[in-house]
Amino acid sequence: MERNNRSKKEARKKELVRELGRIINALKKDKEIKFIMLFGSLARGDISATSDIGMIIVKGTKKKFLDRLDEIYSTLVPNVALDILVYTPEEFEAMKNTNVSVMNAVKEGKILYEP
């Protein structure tokens, strides 16, 4: 049973890493992006069979929060579950010291792209 569980985790990791590469390549085309941070189980390396890709995207934009998410999801058309947060630089600066979720992401996260 443990061997089967391990193979499911490895398969999920390969799937997530492959999809993450595709996502980063697609997002690099957006010149407003300041950086992309990976957070969650993939960043920590404790992937399970149900892990998703968690990312914080910081970009210069005047769009409302939900409109930013719609734009990103429609651009990416993801093949796996994503947990994406899109903040302006000002929002991110304010939240990285006050929002527990963002603080944890900063602590455990990895910068994947910073032009």
Short mmCIF file of N, CA and C in Angstrom, two decimals:
data_model
loop_
_atom_site.label_atom_id
_atom_site.label_comp_id
_atom_site.label_asym_id
_atom_site.label_seq_id
_atom_site.Cartn_x
_atom_site.Cartn_y
_atom_site.Cartn_z
N MET A 1 0.82 -1.20 0.00
CA MET A 1 0.00 0.00 0.00
C MET A 1 0.86 1.26 0.00
N GLU A 2 1.93 1.26 0.84
CA GLU A 2 2.79 2.43 0.90
C GLU A 2 3.49 2.67 -0.43
N ARG A 3 3.89 1.60 -1.10
CA ARG A 3 4.55 1.74 -2.40
C ARG A 3 3.61 2.39 -3.41
N ASN A 4 2.34 1.98 -3.40
CA ASN A 4 1.34 2.55 -4.29
C ASN A 4 1.13 4.03 -3.98
N ASN A 5 1.08 4.38 -2.70
CA ASN A 5 0.90 5.76 -2.28
C ASN A 5 2.09 6.61 -2.72
N ARG A 6 3.30 6.06 -2.58
CA ARG A 6 4.50 6.78 -2.99
C ARG A 6 4.51 7.00 -4.50
N SER A 7 4.08 6.01 -5.27
CA SER A 7 4.05 6.17 -6.72
C SER A 7 3.01 7.21 -7.13
N LYS A 8 1.90 7.29 -6.40
CA LYS A 8 0.90 8.33 -6.68
C LYS A 8 1.46 9.72 -6.40
N LYS A 9 2.22 9.84 -5.30
CA LYS A 9 2.84 11.12 -4.97
C LYS A 9 3.85 11.53 -6.03
N GLU A 10 4.67 10.57 -6.46
CA GLU A 10 5.67 10.85 -7.49
C GLU A 10 5.01 11.24 -8.81
N ALA A 11 3.95 10.54 -9.17
CA ALA A 11 3.22 10.87 -10.40
C ALA A 11 2.63 12.27 -10.30
N ARG A 12 2.06 12.60 -9.13
CA ARG A 12 1.48 13.93 -8.94
C ARG A 12 2.56 15.00 -9.00
N LYS A 13 3.71 14.73 -8.41
CA LYS A 13 4.81 15.70 -8.44
C LYS A 13 5.24 15.98 -9.87
N LYS A 14 5.40 14.93 -10.67
CA LYS A 14 5.78 15.11 -12.08
C LYS A 14 4.74 15.94 -12.82
N GLU A 15 3.47 15.62 -12.58
CA GLU A 15 2.38 16.35 -13.23
C GLU A 15 2.41 17.83 -12.83
N LEU A 16 2.59 18.11 -11.55
CA LEU A 16 2.61 19.49 -11.07
C LEU A 16 3.81 20.26 -11.60
N VAL A 17 4.97 19.64 -11.60
CA VAL A 17 6.19 20.30 -12.09
C VAL A 17 6.07 20.60 -13.58
N ARG A 18 5.54 19.66 -14.34
CA ARG A 18 5.34 19.88 -15.78
C ARG A 18 4.37 21.04 -16.02
N GLU A 19 3.26 21.05 -15.29
CA GLU A 19 2.27 22.11 -15.44
C GLU A 19 2.82 23.45 -14.96
N LEU A 20 3.59 23.43 -13.90
CA LEU A 20 4.19 24.66 -13.39
C LEU A 20 5.11 25.28 -14.43
N GLY A 21 5.90 24.48 -15.11
CA GLY A 21 6.76 24.99 -16.17
C GLY A 21 5.96 25.64 -17.28
N ARG A 22 4.88 25.00 -17.68
CA ARG A 22 4.02 25.57 -18.72
C ARG A 22 3.43 26.90 -18.26
N ILE A 23 2.97 26.95 -17.01
CA ILE A 23 2.36 28.16 -16.47
C ILE A 23 3.36 29.31 -16.42
N ILE A 24 4.56 29.04 -15.92
CA ILE A 24 5.58 30.09 -15.82
C ILE A 24 5.92 30.62 -17.20
N ASN A 25 6.09 29.74 -18.17
CA ASN A 25 6.38 30.19 -19.54
C ASN A 25 5.27 31.07 -20.09
N ALA A 26 4.02 30.73 -19.81
CA ALA A 26 2.90 31.55 -20.27
C ALA A 26 2.88 32.90 -19.57
N LEU A 27 3.14 32.91 -18.27
CA LEU A 27 3.09 34.15 -17.51
C LEU A 27 4.25 35.09 -17.82
N LYS A 28 5.38 34.56 -18.27
CA LYS A 28 6.53 35.40 -18.61
C LYS A 28 6.21 36.40 -19.71
N LYS A 29 5.19 36.14 -20.48
CA LYS A 29 4.79 37.05 -21.57
C LYS A 29 4.13 38.31 -21.05
N ASP A 30 3.67 38.28 -19.80
CA ASP A 30 3.00 39.44 -19.18
C ASP A 30 4.06 40.37 -18.62
N LYS A 31 4.27 41.50 -19.28
CA LYS A 31 5.33 42.44 -18.90
C LYS A 31 5.03 43.20 -17.62
N GLU A 32 3.81 43.09 -17.11
CA GLU A 32 3.45 43.78 -15.86
C GLU A 32 3.81 42.97 -14.61
N ILE A 33 4.18 41.71 -14.80
CA ILE A 33 4.50 40.86 -13.65
C ILE A 33 5.84 41.27 -13.05
N LYS A 34 5.80 41.48 -11.74
CA LYS A 34 7.01 41.84 -10.98
C LYS A 34 7.71 40.60 -10.45
N PHE A 35 6.93 39.64 -9.96
CA PHE A 35 7.49 38.35 -9.58
C PHE A 35 6.37 37.33 -9.36
N ILE A 36 6.78 36.05 -9.39
CA ILE A 36 5.87 34.93 -9.14
C ILE A 36 6.49 34.09 -8.04
N MET A 37 5.70 33.84 -7.00
CA MET A 37 6.16 33.04 -5.86
C MET A 37 5.33 31.77 -5.74
N LEU A 38 6.01 30.66 -5.62
CA LEU A 38 5.37 29.37 -5.36
C LEU A 38 5.23 29.21 -3.85
N PHE A 39 4.06 28.74 -3.41
CA PHE A 39 3.89 28.45 -1.99
C PHE A 39 3.10 27.15 -1.83
N GLY A 40 3.03 26.66 -0.61
CA GLY A 40 2.27 25.45 -0.33
C GLY A 40 3.12 24.19 -0.42
N SER A 41 2.43 23.06 -0.59
CA SER A 41 3.11 21.76 -0.53
C SER A 41 4.18 21.60 -1.60
N LEU A 42 3.97 22.13 -2.78
CA LEU A 42 4.98 22.00 -3.83
C LEU A 42 6.24 22.78 -3.47
N ALA A 43 6.09 23.96 -2.90
CA ALA A 43 7.24 24.75 -2.46
C ALA A 43 7.97 24.07 -1.31
N ARG A 44 7.22 23.45 -0.41
CA ARG A 44 7.81 22.78 0.76
C ARG A 44 8.39 21.41 0.41
N GLY A 45 7.90 20.83 -0.69
CA GLY A 45 8.36 19.50 -1.08
C GLY A 45 7.62 18.36 -0.40
N ASP A 46 6.48 18.66 0.21
CA ASP A 46 5.69 17.59 0.85
C ASP A 46 4.39 17.35 0.08
N ILE A 47 4.56 16.91 -1.13
CA ILE A 47 3.46 16.74 -2.07
C ILE A 47 2.67 15.49 -1.74
N SER A 48 1.35 15.61 -1.87
CA SER A 48 0.46 14.46 -1.73
C SER A 48 -0.21 14.21 -3.08
N ALA A 49 -0.97 13.16 -3.15
CA ALA A 49 -1.67 12.83 -4.40
C ALA A 49 -2.70 13.88 -4.78
N THR A 50 -3.10 14.73 -3.83
CA THR A 50 -4.11 15.75 -4.11
C THR A 50 -3.55 17.17 -4.08
N SER A 51 -2.24 17.33 -4.08
CA SER A 51 -1.63 18.66 -4.03
C SER A 51 -2.01 19.49 -5.25
N ASP A 52 -2.05 20.81 -5.02
CA ASP A 52 -2.28 21.75 -6.12
C ASP A 52 -1.03 22.62 -6.28
N ILE A 53 -1.11 23.61 -7.16
CA ILE A 53 -0.05 24.59 -7.34
C ILE A 53 -0.53 25.89 -6.71
N GLY A 54 0.21 26.36 -5.72
CA GLY A 54 -0.12 27.62 -5.07
C GLY A 54 0.87 28.69 -5.50
N MET A 55 0.35 29.81 -5.99
CA MET A 55 1.23 30.89 -6.46
C MET A 55 0.68 32.24 -6.04
N ILE A 56 1.61 33.13 -5.71
CA ILE A 56 1.30 34.55 -5.58
C ILE A 56 1.94 35.23 -6.77
N ILE A 57 1.15 35.99 -7.49
CA ILE A 57 1.64 36.76 -8.63
C ILE A 57 1.52 38.22 -8.25
N VAL A 58 2.63 38.94 -8.33
CA VAL A 58 2.61 40.37 -8.06
C VAL A 58 2.82 41.08 -9.39
N LYS A 59 1.86 41.94 -9.73
CA LYS A 59 1.94 42.63 -11.02
C LYS A 59 1.34 44.02 -10.92
N GLY A 60 1.83 44.88 -11.76
CA GLY A 60 1.27 46.22 -11.86
C GLY A 60 -0.04 46.15 -12.62
N THR A 61 -1.11 46.56 -11.99
CA THR A 61 -2.43 46.51 -12.63
C THR A 61 -3.38 47.44 -11.91
N LYS A 62 -4.37 47.91 -12.63
CA LYS A 62 -5.44 48.73 -12.04
C LYS A 62 -6.72 47.92 -11.90
N LYS A 63 -6.70 46.66 -12.37
CA LYS A 63 -7.91 45.83 -12.34
C LYS A 63 -8.28 45.44 -10.92
N LYS A 64 -9.57 45.18 -10.72
CA LYS A 64 -10.05 44.70 -9.43
C LYS A 64 -9.53 43.28 -9.20
N PHE A 65 -9.48 42.89 -7.92
CA PHE A 65 -8.89 41.60 -7.54
C PHE A 65 -9.49 40.44 -8.32
N LEU A 66 -10.81 40.31 -8.35
CA LEU A 66 -11.44 39.18 -9.04
C LEU A 66 -11.23 39.24 -10.55
N ASP A 67 -11.17 40.44 -11.11
CA ASP A 67 -10.89 40.58 -12.54
C ASP A 67 -9.47 40.11 -12.87
N ARG A 68 -8.54 40.35 -11.96
CA ARG A 68 -7.16 39.86 -12.15
C ARG A 68 -7.14 38.34 -12.19
N LEU A 69 -7.88 37.72 -11.27
CA LEU A 69 -7.93 36.25 -11.24
C LEU A 69 -8.55 35.70 -12.52
N ASP A 70 -9.65 36.31 -12.96
CA ASP A 70 -10.29 35.88 -14.21
C ASP A 70 -9.31 35.95 -15.37
N GLU A 71 -8.56 37.05 -15.43
CA GLU A 71 -7.59 37.23 -16.51
C GLU A 71 -6.52 36.14 -16.48
N ILE A 72 -5.98 35.86 -15.30
CA ILE A 72 -4.93 34.85 -15.18
C ILE A 72 -5.46 33.46 -15.53
N TYR A 73 -6.60 33.08 -14.96
CA TYR A 73 -7.15 31.74 -15.22
C TYR A 73 -7.51 31.56 -16.69
N SER A 74 -8.05 32.61 -17.32
CA SER A 74 -8.41 32.47 -18.74
C SER A 74 -7.17 32.43 -19.62
N THR A 75 -6.10 33.07 -19.20
CA THR A 75 -4.84 33.01 -19.94
C THR A 75 -4.20 31.63 -19.82
N LEU A 76 -4.24 31.07 -18.62
CA LEU A 76 -3.53 29.82 -18.36
C LEU A 76 -4.29 28.56 -18.76
N VAL A 77 -5.59 28.55 -18.63
CA VAL A 77 -6.41 27.36 -18.84
C VAL A 77 -5.70 26.16 -18.17
N PRO A 78 -5.71 26.13 -16.84
CA PRO A 78 -4.92 25.14 -16.11
C PRO A 78 -5.40 23.70 -16.28
N ASN A 79 -4.43 22.79 -16.21
CA ASN A 79 -4.70 21.35 -16.29
C ASN A 79 -4.71 20.68 -14.92
N VAL A 80 -4.35 21.43 -13.88
CA VAL A 80 -4.37 20.93 -12.50
C VAL A 80 -5.00 22.01 -11.64
N ALA A 81 -5.31 21.65 -10.40
CA ALA A 81 -5.88 22.63 -9.47
C ALA A 81 -4.85 23.70 -9.14
N LEU A 82 -5.28 24.95 -9.19
CA LEU A 82 -4.41 26.08 -8.88
C LEU A 82 -4.99 26.89 -7.74
N ASP A 83 -4.11 27.41 -6.91
CA ASP A 83 -4.48 28.36 -5.87
C ASP A 83 -3.64 29.60 -6.17
N ILE A 84 -4.24 30.56 -6.86
CA ILE A 84 -3.51 31.74 -7.32
C ILE A 84 -4.06 32.98 -6.65
N LEU A 85 -3.14 33.81 -6.20
CA LEU A 85 -3.48 35.12 -5.65
C LEU A 85 -2.71 36.15 -6.46
N VAL A 86 -3.40 37.18 -6.93
CA VAL A 86 -2.76 38.22 -7.75
C VAL A 86 -2.88 39.54 -7.02
N TYR A 87 -1.72 40.10 -6.66
CA TYR A 87 -1.68 41.36 -5.91
C TYR A 87 -0.89 42.41 -6.68
N THR A 88 -1.21 43.66 -6.41
CA THR A 88 -0.36 44.75 -6.89
C THR A 88 0.86 44.80 -5.97
N PRO A 89 1.94 45.46 -6.39
CA PRO A 89 3.10 45.58 -5.49
C PRO A 89 2.74 46.24 -4.16
N GLU A 90 1.87 47.23 -4.20
CA GLU A 90 1.47 47.94 -2.98
C GLU A 90 0.66 47.02 -2.05
N GLU A 91 -0.25 46.26 -2.63
CA GLU A 91 -1.04 45.31 -1.82
C GLU A 91 -0.14 44.27 -1.17
N PHE A 92 0.78 43.74 -1.96
CA PHE A 92 1.67 42.71 -1.43
C PHE A 92 2.53 43.25 -0.30
N GLU A 93 3.09 44.44 -0.47
CA GLU A 93 3.92 45.03 0.57
C GLU A 93 3.14 45.20 1.87
N ALA A 94 1.90 45.65 1.76
CA ALA A 94 1.06 45.84 2.94
C ALA A 94 0.70 44.50 3.59
N MET A 95 0.43 43.49 2.77
CA MET A 95 -0.06 42.21 3.29
C MET A 95 1.03 41.29 3.81
N LYS A 96 2.25 41.45 3.35
CA LYS A 96 3.29 40.50 3.75
C LYS A 96 3.64 40.60 5.23
N ASN A 97 3.20 41.66 5.89
CA ASN A 97 3.44 41.81 7.33
C ASN A 97 2.16 41.78 8.15
N THR A 98 1.00 41.67 7.49
CA THR A 98 -0.27 41.74 8.22
C THR A 98 -1.21 40.57 7.94
N ASN A 99 -1.09 39.92 6.80
CA ASN A 99 -1.98 38.83 6.41
C ASN A 99 -1.27 37.50 6.68
N VAL A 100 -1.83 36.69 7.55
CA VAL A 100 -1.18 35.44 7.96
C VAL A 100 -0.90 34.52 6.77
N SER A 101 -1.83 34.40 5.85
CA SER A 101 -1.62 33.53 4.69
C SER A 101 -0.46 34.02 3.84
N VAL A 102 -0.39 35.32 3.61
CA VAL A 102 0.70 35.88 2.81
C VAL A 102 2.02 35.77 3.58
N MET A 103 1.98 36.01 4.89
CA MET A 103 3.19 35.88 5.70
C MET A 103 3.75 34.46 5.62
N ASN A 104 2.87 33.45 5.69
CA ASN A 104 3.31 32.06 5.58
C ASN A 104 3.86 31.76 4.20
N ALA A 105 3.22 32.30 3.18
CA ALA A 105 3.70 32.09 1.81
C ALA A 105 5.10 32.68 1.63
N VAL A 106 5.31 33.86 2.20
CA VAL A 106 6.63 34.50 2.10
C VAL A 106 7.68 33.66 2.83
N LYS A 107 7.31 33.13 3.99
CA LYS A 107 8.24 32.35 4.80
C LYS A 107 8.64 31.05 4.11
N GLU A 108 7.68 30.35 3.53
CA GLU A 108 7.95 29.03 2.95
C GLU A 108 8.11 29.07 1.43
N GLY A 109 7.77 30.18 0.83
CA GLY A 109 7.70 30.26 -0.63
C GLY A 109 9.04 30.34 -1.32
N LYS A 110 8.97 30.17 -2.63
CA LYS A 110 10.14 30.25 -3.50
C LYS A 110 9.80 31.15 -4.68
N ILE A 111 10.67 32.12 -4.94
CA ILE A 111 10.48 32.98 -6.11
C ILE A 111 10.83 32.16 -7.35
N LEU A 112 9.88 32.07 -8.26
CA LEU A 112 10.08 31.29 -9.49
C LEU A 112 10.46 32.15 -10.67
N TYR A 113 10.03 33.40 -10.63
CA TYR A 113 10.28 34.29 -11.76
C TYR A 113 10.31 35.71 -11.26
N GLU A 114 11.34 36.43 -11.66
CA GLU A 114 11.46 37.84 -11.32
C GLU A 114 12.28 38.48 -12.44
N PRO A 115 11.59 39.16 -13.36
CA PRO A 115 12.31 39.71 -14.52
C PRO A 115 13.36 40.74 -14.14
#
